[in-house]
Amino acid sequence: MKTRNKKVFYISIHAMGIALCTVITLFIQIPLAGGAGYLNFSDAILLVFSALFGPYSGMVVGGLGALAADLLSGYVQYAPFSLVIKALEGLLVGYLLKKNKIPAILSFLCGGVLMALCYFIPDKIYFGIKTASYNLIWNGLQGITNAILAYLAYLSVQKIKKTKEKEEKEIS
């Protein structure tokens, strides 16, 4: 692939990832008690991006996708936190996978745990320790669920990739 085409590809794929994170978050929101945020499945997208394209891709897709979703869904107070938390989640997972060769499912779970722990901070600021503690459980469940979904998607992509490589070898 030519350098220019490669840049266009990466810009396009990241724009689609950001849009996908945003749309999934906007259309699948499970509200938490007392209006203290919501559960969603966008983490699965950022985790897969981190695994496929590296830590900075997960950081950009996760951070900007979550930021856009919070701004568009009326959770403006969470937007700066989501930008940082989801960016850190994508960065961590990508780093664990690419640099330390930690298995994908463990990397995804580490990202989910980081996300859940980090959201404790804005929840405590806005709603107090009781709600923050309650939400920690639900955010942890979100992290685990998204890690499993991301792992299944990642395995599917890896299988497709291997099949394609095998077909290309047979053609050669």
XYZ file of C-alpha atoms in Angstrom:
172
model
C 0.000 0.000 0.000
C 1.350 3.438 -0.933
C 2.133 5.803 1.915
C -0.646 8.211 0.937
C -3.185 5.398 0.627
C -2.054 4.000 3.971
C -2.648 7.368 5.670
C -6.085 7.690 4.091
C -6.911 4.139 5.197
C -5.901 4.790 8.809
C -7.732 8.108 8.982
C -10.850 6.496 7.505
C -10.765 3.423 9.729
C -10.290 5.544 12.847
C -13.132 7.872 11.851
C -15.367 4.827 11.430
C -14.247 3.496 14.826
C -15.022 6.797 16.542
C -18.422 6.923 14.839
C -19.151 3.302 15.757
C -18.268 3.914 19.425
C -20.480 6.992 19.458
C -23.446 5.359 17.748
C -23.328 2.191 19.859
C -23.216 4.327 22.994
C -26.099 6.532 21.867
C -28.394 3.683 20.886
C -27.625 1.190 23.640
C -27.635 2.952 27.010
C -28.661 1.244 30.224
C -29.228 4.008 32.824
C -27.759 3.621 36.300
C -29.552 4.497 39.543
C -30.496 8.120 40.063
C -29.240 9.341 36.679
C -25.634 8.610 37.641
C -24.429 7.659 34.169
C -25.206 4.628 32.061
C -23.839 1.293 30.900
C -22.958 0.780 27.237
C -21.086 -1.505 24.874
C -18.688 0.907 23.166
C -15.736 -0.446 25.138
C -15.823 -3.551 22.961
C -15.097 -1.372 19.918
C -12.184 0.456 21.509
C -10.752 -2.820 22.819
C -10.825 -4.391 19.365
C -9.236 -1.278 17.845
C -6.493 -1.405 20.478
C -5.850 -5.050 19.662
C -5.848 -4.636 15.890
C -4.188 -1.267 15.413
C -2.259 -0.635 18.617
C -2.475 1.498 21.740
C -2.779 4.901 20.077
C -5.638 3.723 17.879
C -7.548 2.449 20.892
C -6.797 5.693 22.676
C -8.136 7.876 19.846
C -11.178 5.751 19.035
C -12.146 5.228 22.681
C -11.505 8.744 23.905
C -13.135 10.636 21.054
C -16.013 8.162 20.657
C -16.904 8.402 24.357
C -16.504 12.179 24.366
C -18.869 12.561 21.410
C -21.406 10.164 22.919
C -21.494 11.993 26.253
C -21.863 15.373 24.560
C -24.635 14.139 22.266
C -26.564 12.231 24.939
C -26.698 14.979 27.541
C -24.034 13.677 29.942
C -21.832 16.724 29.387
C -20.475 16.569 32.938
C -18.962 13.145 32.152
C -17.453 14.156 28.777
C -13.971 15.210 29.967
C -13.755 12.185 32.250
C -14.883 9.829 29.493
C -12.340 11.301 27.089
C -9.493 10.568 29.497
C -10.801 7.277 30.938
C -11.606 5.645 27.596
C -8.360 6.937 26.078
C -6.396 5.406 28.966
C -8.342 2.150 28.603
C -7.473 1.921 24.900
C -3.859 2.853 25.545
C -3.457 0.281 28.322
C -5.000 -2.587 26.368
C -3.012 -1.830 23.235
C 0.174 -1.548 25.243
C -0.419 -4.821 27.100
C -1.119 -6.670 23.859
C 1.628 -5.216 21.694
C 4.460 -4.666 24.151
C 4.052 -7.328 26.819
C 2.385 -10.073 24.781
C -0.316 -10.574 27.404
C -3.199 -12.696 26.050
C -6.039 -10.687 24.533
C -8.719 -11.694 27.034
C -6.539 -10.693 30.010
C -5.616 -7.402 28.354
C -9.279 -6.675 27.660
C -10.205 -7.481 31.265
C -7.444 -5.179 32.550
C -8.900 -2.400 30.414
C -12.375 -3.062 31.794
C -11.127 -2.971 35.378
C -9.269 0.293 34.734
C -12.406 1.830 33.229
C -14.587 0.773 36.175
C -12.121 2.068 38.753
C -11.617 5.378 36.968
C -15.342 6.110 36.665
C -15.497 5.884 40.454
C -13.904 9.371 40.540
C -16.589 11.343 38.642
C -19.335 9.269 40.243
C -18.010 10.205 43.696
C -17.661 13.870 42.717
C -21.177 14.162 41.306
C -23.176 11.690 43.388
C -21.228 10.770 46.539
C -19.541 7.643 47.840
C -22.676 5.495 48.108
C -23.687 5.915 44.454
C -20.073 5.702 43.306
C -19.672 2.386 45.119
C -22.908 1.070 43.633
C -21.868 2.174 40.138
C -18.459 0.570 40.566
C -20.148 -2.822 40.569
C -22.131 -2.042 37.415
C -19.154 -0.462 35.665
C -17.164 -3.577 36.528
C -19.886 -5.701 34.957
C -19.765 -3.446 31.893
C -15.989 -3.907 31.709
C -16.240 -7.705 31.923
C -19.091 -7.896 29.406
C -17.274 -5.668 26.930
C -14.048 -7.650 27.389
C -15.873 -10.858 26.479
C -17.606 -9.240 23.472
C -14.320 -7.745 22.296
C -12.541 -11.069 22.678
C -15.161 -12.859 20.584
C -14.958 -10.162 17.904
C -11.156 -10.243 18.010
C -11.121 -14.035 17.564
C -13.434 -13.684 14.571
C -11.202 -11.077 12.957
C -8.122 -13.232 13.589
C -9.857 -16.214 11.968
C -10.805 -14.141 8.908
C -7.251 -12.819 8.705
C -5.779 -16.347 8.788
C -8.236 -17.558 6.151
C -7.330 -14.641 3.894
C -3.590 -15.275 4.354
C -4.106 -18.950 3.553
C -6.050 -18.110 0.399
C -3.348 -15.654 -0.699
C -0.681 -18.344 -0.233
C -2.682 -20.816 -2.315
C -3.057 -18.270 -5.117
C 0.695 -17.524 -5.133
